[in-house]
Amino acid sequence: MGRTTLAVTLKPEAGRDGQHVVRIRITRNREPRFWALSLSIDPKHFNPEGKPDRCNWVRKSHVESKAYNDRILSAYRRAEAVIADYDEKGQPYTALQVRDTLTTGGPPERLLPFLVAHIAKRKADAGDDLSKLTTAETYADLLTVLRGYLRESLSVPARVPDTALDELSWAFSTLTKKHILDLRVWLQQHYADSSVSSFLSKLRHLLYQAADAGLVSYEHFPMRGVRITVTRKQVQRLRVEEIDRLATAPIEKKHRGGHPSVTDPTHARPLALAMFLCHGARVQDAITWRVSNYVVEGREHRLRYQTGKNKKWLSVLLDEEGIELFAPYRLRADGSPKATDDYLFPYLPVNFDKLPAEERFRELRKCKNRAKAQITRLGERLGFGNRITAHLMRHSFADMMRREGVPIEVRQSVLGHSDIRTTRDYDDQFDQAESDSVTTLLYQRRKRSDQDNNGTTNVKADPET
């Protein structure tokens, strides 16, 4: 994480008396924060090269140089002590946390600075775990949304930096349920229901963290009684005949102008089919499959891999169609076998493993979005409209298992769900047409029964009505 540095500086803007406030700059991970001291001097009396061992920040030309230097040194040593305390705990921290400890004696007392520190801690705890970095990024998305809300509701111009905007956010001591309800109304005007639920759930978790730190009252918890409705999208499924059409239908070639694609779009069809054939694999897992994940044991060909979402190991037995699909992806362009560390599908860069964790996360997200977009465009060119998505392949395979009567416990294992409730949620999202067909089936059965009994279709009235 690097070390934390201190420097004594002057505030660039002068006060009404022409004096400049003395500040201690706290820098960690290239992020500076300033702790203002209750001292102001003329710049001509300030020594920017001053050192703590010489205690010479204020020149001797100033009438109170010794007293001022002593006060600065005392503050400097106090800052060093706070930093040493954070280092000794071994927990990740930010320059903002150091500044807030010095000014208030504890963590940030406003929502957005607290959220910034929370994100920094999550990223530090994640290390090289890309799934945990993904979770941290969802809190960064919440930060972006809350900043957008503040700028709009407070009419803060774009020229005001985010760090200054954060200081205008709600103080925990004055945060009320009304603030949350007003935010919810704004979110509902700008985002889909599922996004609103996600943002509010993360905000609630953040406020519980603040309550644990003693910043928010459990008794008067601001989100108590705020309903968070979780709505799931109705996901369509592809029938077997539609999967066959996706696999075999000719694609009209279009002239592509401009620069070549980072990844050739022709890989979208094999990728989508591989996701279906490999038991509804997730797109993020599919683009990270390596040659080493493809295992041949006698006459069996398997794809063995660990899921990125919940770290479950899966072993998928491939049928002839799957073996044929993967065959060209196990070879280089010249026909020679790929190395075991090579990726099967050409979406990630060859130097992916050498990138720092956060760069790998960003690159993975970029490549995943590219693959998803290519699969959707493939569906449009085949006449499916925008129905074809990467996640649709997963739901289609899950639906096929359900139709074939595969027990739900087996489906949970095959799909790699940590909780069987997720598998049940998949079942709850089947097409409305299936629900409607029950009514049609019931009507037809009653009609046939009535015809068999009377030779005609009659609806008998209840004699007591």
XYZ file of C-alpha atoms in Angstrom:
465
model
C 0.000 0.000 0.000
C 2.963 2.365 0.321
C 3.849 4.754 3.089
C 2.162 7.904 4.346
C 4.034 11.199 4.068
C 3.614 14.546 5.809
C 4.535 18.052 4.697
C 3.887 21.505 6.150
C 2.395 23.888 3.565
C 0.454 27.137 3.297
C -3.077 27.362 1.979
C -2.773 29.001 -1.481
C -5.661 31.414 -0.876
C -5.041 34.279 1.538
C -7.515 35.344 4.191
C -8.966 38.838 4.524
C -5.891 39.955 6.435
C -3.567 38.698 3.694
C -2.300 35.859 5.889
C -2.196 32.214 4.748
C -3.340 29.312 6.928
C -0.642 26.792 7.833
C -1.641 23.239 6.882
C -0.153 19.768 7.168
C -0.491 17.810 3.938
C -1.139 14.089 4.493
C -0.459 11.949 1.417
C -1.173 8.246 1.048
C -1.423 6.304 -2.217
C -0.976 9.620 -4.067
C -4.111 10.995 -2.401
C -3.450 14.255 -0.483
C -5.583 15.571 2.360
C -4.956 18.789 4.306
C -5.213 19.351 8.051
C -5.565 23.081 8.729
C -3.884 24.412 11.873
C -5.046 27.480 13.784
C -2.046 29.481 12.521
C -1.750 32.072 9.771
C 1.395 33.842 8.531
C 2.670 35.952 5.682
C 4.321 33.784 2.975
C 7.555 35.774 3.316
C 8.004 34.309 6.802
C 7.376 30.704 5.675
C 10.175 28.256 4.886
C 8.809 25.558 2.497
C 11.979 23.509 3.072
C 11.434 23.317 6.830
C 12.110 19.999 8.577
C 10.789 18.555 11.861
C 14.276 17.787 13.166
C 15.230 21.464 12.721
C 11.819 22.916 13.555
C 12.346 25.747 11.084
C 9.098 26.182 9.110
C 8.620 29.770 10.297
C 11.598 32.013 9.656
C 13.244 33.941 12.476
C 12.087 37.149 10.824
C 8.655 36.422 12.304
C 8.228 37.882 15.784
C 6.772 34.627 17.162
C 8.803 32.171 15.107
C 9.753 29.943 18.056
C 6.192 29.668 19.410
C 4.765 29.003 15.943
C 7.398 26.389 15.114
C 6.729 24.630 18.412
C 3.002 24.482 17.691
C 3.595 23.169 14.174
C 6.019 20.552 15.476
C 3.502 19.444 18.101
C 0.835 18.981 15.413
C 3.349 17.224 13.146
C 4.283 14.731 15.883
C 0.621 14.140 16.615
C 0.017 13.308 12.954
C 2.989 10.924 13.007
C 1.522 9.190 16.058
C -1.860 8.705 14.365
C -0.175 7.263 11.265
C 1.952 4.948 13.396
C -1.198 3.750 15.155
C -2.888 2.945 11.837
C 0.251 1.164 10.593
C 0.500 -0.877 13.770
C -3.090 -2.100 13.432
C -2.229 -3.482 10.012
C -5.587 -2.401 8.602
C -5.905 -0.493 5.305
C -6.546 3.220 5.706
C -6.602 6.442 3.706
C -5.213 9.951 4.097
C -8.791 11.086 4.689
C -9.091 8.780 7.698
C -5.872 10.178 9.163
C -7.103 13.744 8.669
C -10.484 12.954 10.227
C -8.864 11.250 13.202
C -6.766 14.375 13.761
C -9.706 16.768 13.438
C -12.530 14.809 15.075
C -10.749 11.968 16.813
C -12.450 9.254 14.714
C -13.721 8.157 11.297
C -15.406 10.583 8.840
C -18.607 12.061 10.212
C -20.132 12.655 6.780
C -21.598 10.017 4.489
C -19.505 10.366 1.334
C -16.073 10.627 3.017
C -17.087 7.545 5.021
C -18.051 5.782 1.764
C -14.716 6.743 0.164
C -12.881 5.186 3.112
C -15.133 2.106 2.947
C -14.309 1.577 -0.739
C -10.583 1.970 -0.076
C -10.774 -0.644 2.686
C -12.686 -3.086 0.486
C -10.132 -2.737 -2.309
C -7.258 -3.208 0.101
C -8.915 -6.289 1.625
C -9.636 -7.701 -1.848
C -5.988 -7.930 -2.821
C -5.842 -9.996 -6.034
C -9.352 -11.420 -5.622
C -11.199 -10.084 -8.685
C -14.623 -11.093 -7.345
C -14.068 -8.965 -4.212
C -12.801 -6.106 -6.374
C -16.044 -6.405 -8.325
C -18.002 -5.947 -5.090
C -15.864 -2.939 -4.163
C -16.613 -1.460 -7.578
C -20.356 -1.673 -6.915
C -19.822 0.614 -3.912
C -17.825 2.931 -6.184
C -20.901 2.994 -8.452
C -22.981 4.004 -5.416
C -20.501 6.814 -4.725
C -20.894 8.090 -8.295
C -24.686 8.012 -8.006
C -24.747 9.826 -4.651
C -22.396 12.490 -5.976
C -24.715 12.975 -8.947
C -27.680 13.346 -6.605
C -25.861 15.918 -4.464
C -24.761 17.983 -7.452
C -28.318 18.090 -8.768
C -30.150 18.631 -5.467
C -27.680 21.234 -4.157
C -27.014 22.829 -7.590
C -23.270 22.296 -7.216
C -21.434 23.277 -10.439
C -19.222 20.767 -12.232
C -16.095 22.841 -11.527
C -16.339 21.940 -7.822
C -14.099 18.875 -7.311
C -15.498 15.663 -5.869
C -13.420 15.986 -2.698
C -15.072 19.338 -1.940
C -18.491 17.953 -2.876
C -18.045 15.074 -0.435
C -17.700 17.554 2.423
C -21.194 18.857 1.565
C -22.815 15.442 1.990
C -25.059 14.537 4.895
C -23.555 14.555 8.357
C -24.428 11.314 10.126
C -25.686 13.303 13.105
C -28.384 14.991 10.985
C -29.209 12.174 8.543
C -32.921 11.278 8.746
C -35.401 8.940 7.107
C -36.735 11.856 5.030
C -33.315 12.281 3.416
C -33.376 8.605 2.412
C -36.935 8.820 1.061
C -36.066 11.908 -1.009
C -33.070 10.037 -2.394
C -35.264 7.047 -3.252
C -37.667 9.248 -5.219
C -34.739 10.660 -7.210
C -33.322 7.187 -7.845
C -36.698 5.945 -9.094
C -36.779 8.809 -11.594
C -33.346 7.987 -13.001
C -32.772 4.233 -12.626
C -34.500 0.889 -13.134
C -36.181 -0.765 -10.146
C -33.442 -3.380 -9.809
C -30.764 -0.662 -9.684
C -32.722 1.341 -7.106
C -32.944 -1.741 -4.883
C -29.240 -2.435 -5.287
C -28.188 1.131 -4.426
C -30.456 1.311 -1.379
C -29.278 -2.083 -0.117
C -25.652 -0.981 -0.300
C -26.481 2.320 1.387
C -28.189 0.424 4.205
C -25.115 -1.792 4.653
C -22.923 1.314 4.747
C -25.106 2.900 7.429
C -24.878 -0.262 9.520
C -21.093 0.053 9.273
C -21.390 3.656 10.446
C -23.629 2.528 13.311
C -21.025 -0.040 14.354
C -18.510 2.825 14.448
C -20.825 4.828 16.701
C -21.667 7.454 14.070
C -25.318 6.489 13.554
C -27.885 5.642 16.209
C -29.387 2.155 16.040
C -32.407 3.485 17.917
C -33.026 6.181 15.300
C -31.609 4.305 12.314
C -32.373 6.485 9.248
C -33.374 3.566 7.007
C -35.727 1.898 9.467
C -39.060 1.461 7.703
C -37.632 2.285 4.253
C -38.910 -0.509 2.050
C -36.480 -1.971 -0.456
C -38.402 -3.931 -3.076
C -36.342 -6.549 -4.873
C -37.719 -7.105 -8.365
C -36.243 -9.658 -10.708
C -36.328 -9.229 -14.446
C -38.419 -11.691 -16.409
C -35.721 -13.536 -18.309
C -36.680 -15.136 -21.602
C -35.429 -18.579 -22.601
C -34.431 -20.073 -25.910
C -36.153 -23.289 -26.944
C -34.167 -26.182 -28.411
C -35.111 -25.218 -31.963
C -33.942 -21.646 -31.312
C -30.605 -22.898 -29.981
C -30.233 -24.929 -33.198
C -31.024 -21.821 -35.230
C -28.462 -19.814 -33.269
C -25.884 -22.510 -33.998
C -26.520 -23.036 -37.712
C -28.275 -20.017 -39.273
C -26.124 -18.156 -41.818
C -25.002 -14.690 -40.812
C -25.256 -11.928 -43.362
C -21.825 -10.395 -43.780
C -21.680 -6.639 -43.379
C -18.996 -4.256 -44.505
C -17.061 -3.052 -41.481
C -15.439 0.333 -41.804
C -12.952 1.993 -39.501
C -10.513 0.203 -37.239
C -10.549 -3.584 -36.803
C -12.237 -5.066 -33.734
C -10.193 -5.797 -30.638
C -11.786 -9.256 -30.708
C -13.172 -10.586 -33.996
C -17.006 -10.715 -33.715
C -17.006 -14.154 -35.367
C -16.037 -15.595 -31.976
C -19.383 -14.513 -30.493
C -21.332 -17.512 -31.812
C -18.883 -20.192 -30.545
C -18.663 -18.363 -27.203
C -22.455 -18.239 -26.775
C -22.850 -21.909 -27.714
C -19.973 -22.913 -25.428
C -21.724 -21.191 -22.531
C -24.878 -23.206 -23.252
C -23.098 -26.537 -23.817
C -20.963 -26.072 -20.691
C -23.998 -26.202 -18.432
C -24.953 -22.524 -18.665
C -21.538 -21.075 -17.837
C -21.254 -17.386 -16.956
C -19.656 -15.138 -19.572
C -16.900 -13.988 -17.196
C -15.912 -17.600 -16.594
C -16.078 -18.458 -20.300
C -13.657 -15.750 -21.428
C -11.168 -16.783 -18.719
C -11.084 -20.490 -19.615
C -7.549 -21.630 -20.379
C -6.251 -24.609 -22.318
C -5.328 -26.155 -18.960
C -9.039 -26.191 -18.046
C -9.712 -28.513 -20.993
C -8.923 -32.019 -19.729
C -8.887 -35.231 -21.793
C -9.189 -38.441 -19.798
C -9.366 -41.456 -22.085
C -12.432 -40.905 -24.248
C -13.855 -38.224 -21.968
C -13.331 -34.531 -22.646
C -14.049 -32.264 -19.694
C -13.892 -28.586 -18.864
C -12.761 -28.168 -15.266
C -12.691 -24.661 -13.841
C -13.335 -22.588 -10.738
C -16.156 -20.074 -11.007
C -15.195 -16.465 -10.484
C -18.361 -15.539 -8.595
C -18.456 -18.058 -5.748
C -15.187 -19.977 -6.222
C -16.896 -23.341 -6.864
C -15.059 -26.001 -8.870
C -17.112 -27.414 -11.746
C -16.371 -30.373 -14.021
C -18.378 -30.354 -17.260
C -18.457 -33.471 -19.445
C -18.477 -32.359 -23.091
C -20.532 -34.103 -25.760
C -19.445 -34.449 -29.381
C -20.823 -31.022 -30.268
C -18.821 -29.419 -27.464
C -15.630 -31.277 -28.411
C -16.007 -30.154 -32.014
C -16.681 -26.552 -30.960
C -13.560 -26.312 -28.776
C -11.226 -28.104 -31.206
C -10.079 -24.991 -33.150
C -9.720 -22.979 -29.939
C -7.145 -25.421 -28.594
C -4.851 -24.557 -31.505
C -2.930 -21.477 -32.572
C -3.440 -19.816 -35.940
C -0.606 -21.907 -37.452
C -2.222 -25.158 -36.287
C 0.191 -25.845 -33.426
C -1.234 -26.603 -29.943
C -1.693 -23.663 -27.611
C 0.288 -23.477 -24.368
C -1.539 -24.599 -21.233
C -1.749 -21.012 -19.921
C -3.248 -19.673 -23.163
C -6.898 -18.637 -23.146
C -9.332 -20.695 -25.202
C -11.316 -17.669 -26.419
C -9.333 -14.604 -27.593
C -10.874 -11.886 -25.445
C -8.322 -11.185 -22.697
C -4.876 -9.703 -23.511
C -1.873 -12.028 -23.410
C -0.279 -10.002 -20.587
C -3.407 -10.183 -18.413
C -1.702 -12.148 -15.623
C 1.094 -9.579 -15.350
C -1.227 -6.626 -14.753
C -1.850 -5.229 -11.241
C -5.060 -6.447 -9.613
C -7.122 -3.308 -10.274
C -5.988 -3.158 -13.916
C -6.899 -6.827 -14.331
C -10.324 -6.085 -12.908
C -10.865 -3.197 -15.339
C -9.574 -5.239 -18.287
C -11.794 -8.187 -17.377
C -14.858 -5.950 -17.144
C -14.030 -4.351 -20.496
C -13.574 -7.727 -22.211
C -16.724 -9.134 -20.611
C -18.783 -6.182 -21.861
C -17.279 -6.601 -25.336
C -18.267 -10.277 -25.405
C -21.792 -9.497 -24.188
C -22.242 -6.784 -26.818
C -21.025 -9.086 -29.595
C -23.450 -11.834 -28.542
C -26.365 -9.370 -28.567
C -25.379 -8.084 -32.030
C -25.159 -11.689 -33.218
C -28.762 -12.250 -32.146
C -29.889 -9.096 -33.950
C -28.237 -10.207 -37.195
C -29.904 -13.626 -36.908
C -33.337 -12.064 -36.498
C -33.754 -12.546 -32.744
C -33.910 -8.799 -32.101
C -32.198 -7.861 -28.859
C -33.354 -11.034 -27.078
C -29.996 -12.797 -27.204
C -27.825 -11.926 -24.229
C -24.942 -13.699 -22.576
C -27.017 -14.463 -19.477
C -29.851 -15.793 -21.644
C -27.662 -18.779 -22.532
C -27.353 -19.640 -18.833
C -31.090 -19.344 -18.225
C -31.852 -21.342 -21.370
C -29.763 -24.269 -20.157
C -31.352 -24.036 -16.698
C -34.795 -24.056 -18.322
C -33.915 -27.104 -20.427
C -32.940 -29.010 -17.271
C -36.190 -27.999 -15.591
C -38.244 -29.161 -18.586
C -36.441 -32.502 -18.597
C -37.319 -33.045 -14.950
C -33.796 -32.771 -13.519
C -34.107 -32.558 -9.691
C -33.570 -29.079 -8.301
C -30.641 -30.224 -6.127
C -28.836 -31.475 -9.243
C -29.617 -28.248 -11.093
C -28.179 -26.257 -8.195
C -24.938 -28.250 -8.394
C -24.696 -28.035 -12.194
C -25.274 -24.262 -12.236
C -22.841 -23.711 -9.360
C -25.363 -21.914 -7.150
C -24.263 -21.468 -3.542
C -27.870 -21.291 -2.344
C -30.740 -23.417 -3.640
C -32.980 -20.344 -3.362
C -31.153 -18.899 -6.373
C -32.077 -22.006 -8.363
C -35.695 -21.584 -7.270
C -35.562 -17.951 -8.409
C -34.577 -19.219 -11.850
C -37.673 -21.445 -11.828
C -39.879 -18.527 -10.793
C -38.844 -16.562 -13.876
C -40.151 -18.903 -16.567
C -42.119 -17.391 -19.439
C -45.568 -15.928 -18.819
C -46.703 -17.998 -21.776
C -46.262 -21.115 -19.677
C -48.540 -19.721 -16.978
C -51.090 -18.711 -19.603
C -50.951 -22.166 -21.193
C -52.278 -23.677 -17.948
C -55.528 -21.726 -18.384
C -55.797 -22.820 -22.019
C -55.121 -26.449 -21.109
C -57.732 -26.386 -18.338
C -60.354 -24.862 -20.639
C -59.704 -27.416 -23.393
C -59.871 -30.323 -20.929
C -63.200 -29.110 -19.485
C -64.535 -28.549 -22.981
C -63.646 -32.095 -24.077
C -65.178 -33.542 -20.911
C -68.426 -31.635 -21.437
C -68.613 -32.716 -25.073
C -68.058 -36.355 -24.117
C -70.912 -36.224 -21.591
C -73.486 -34.185 -23.540
C -72.389 -34.179 -27.119
C -72.356 -30.363 -26.901
C -70.496 -27.715 -25.028
C -72.613 -26.471 -22.133
C -71.936 -24.273 -19.175
C -74.447 -25.340 -16.520
C -75.833 -22.768 -14.130
C -75.985 -23.416 -10.423
C -79.692 -23.977 -9.575
C -79.303 -22.189 -6.261
C -78.084 -18.941 -7.812
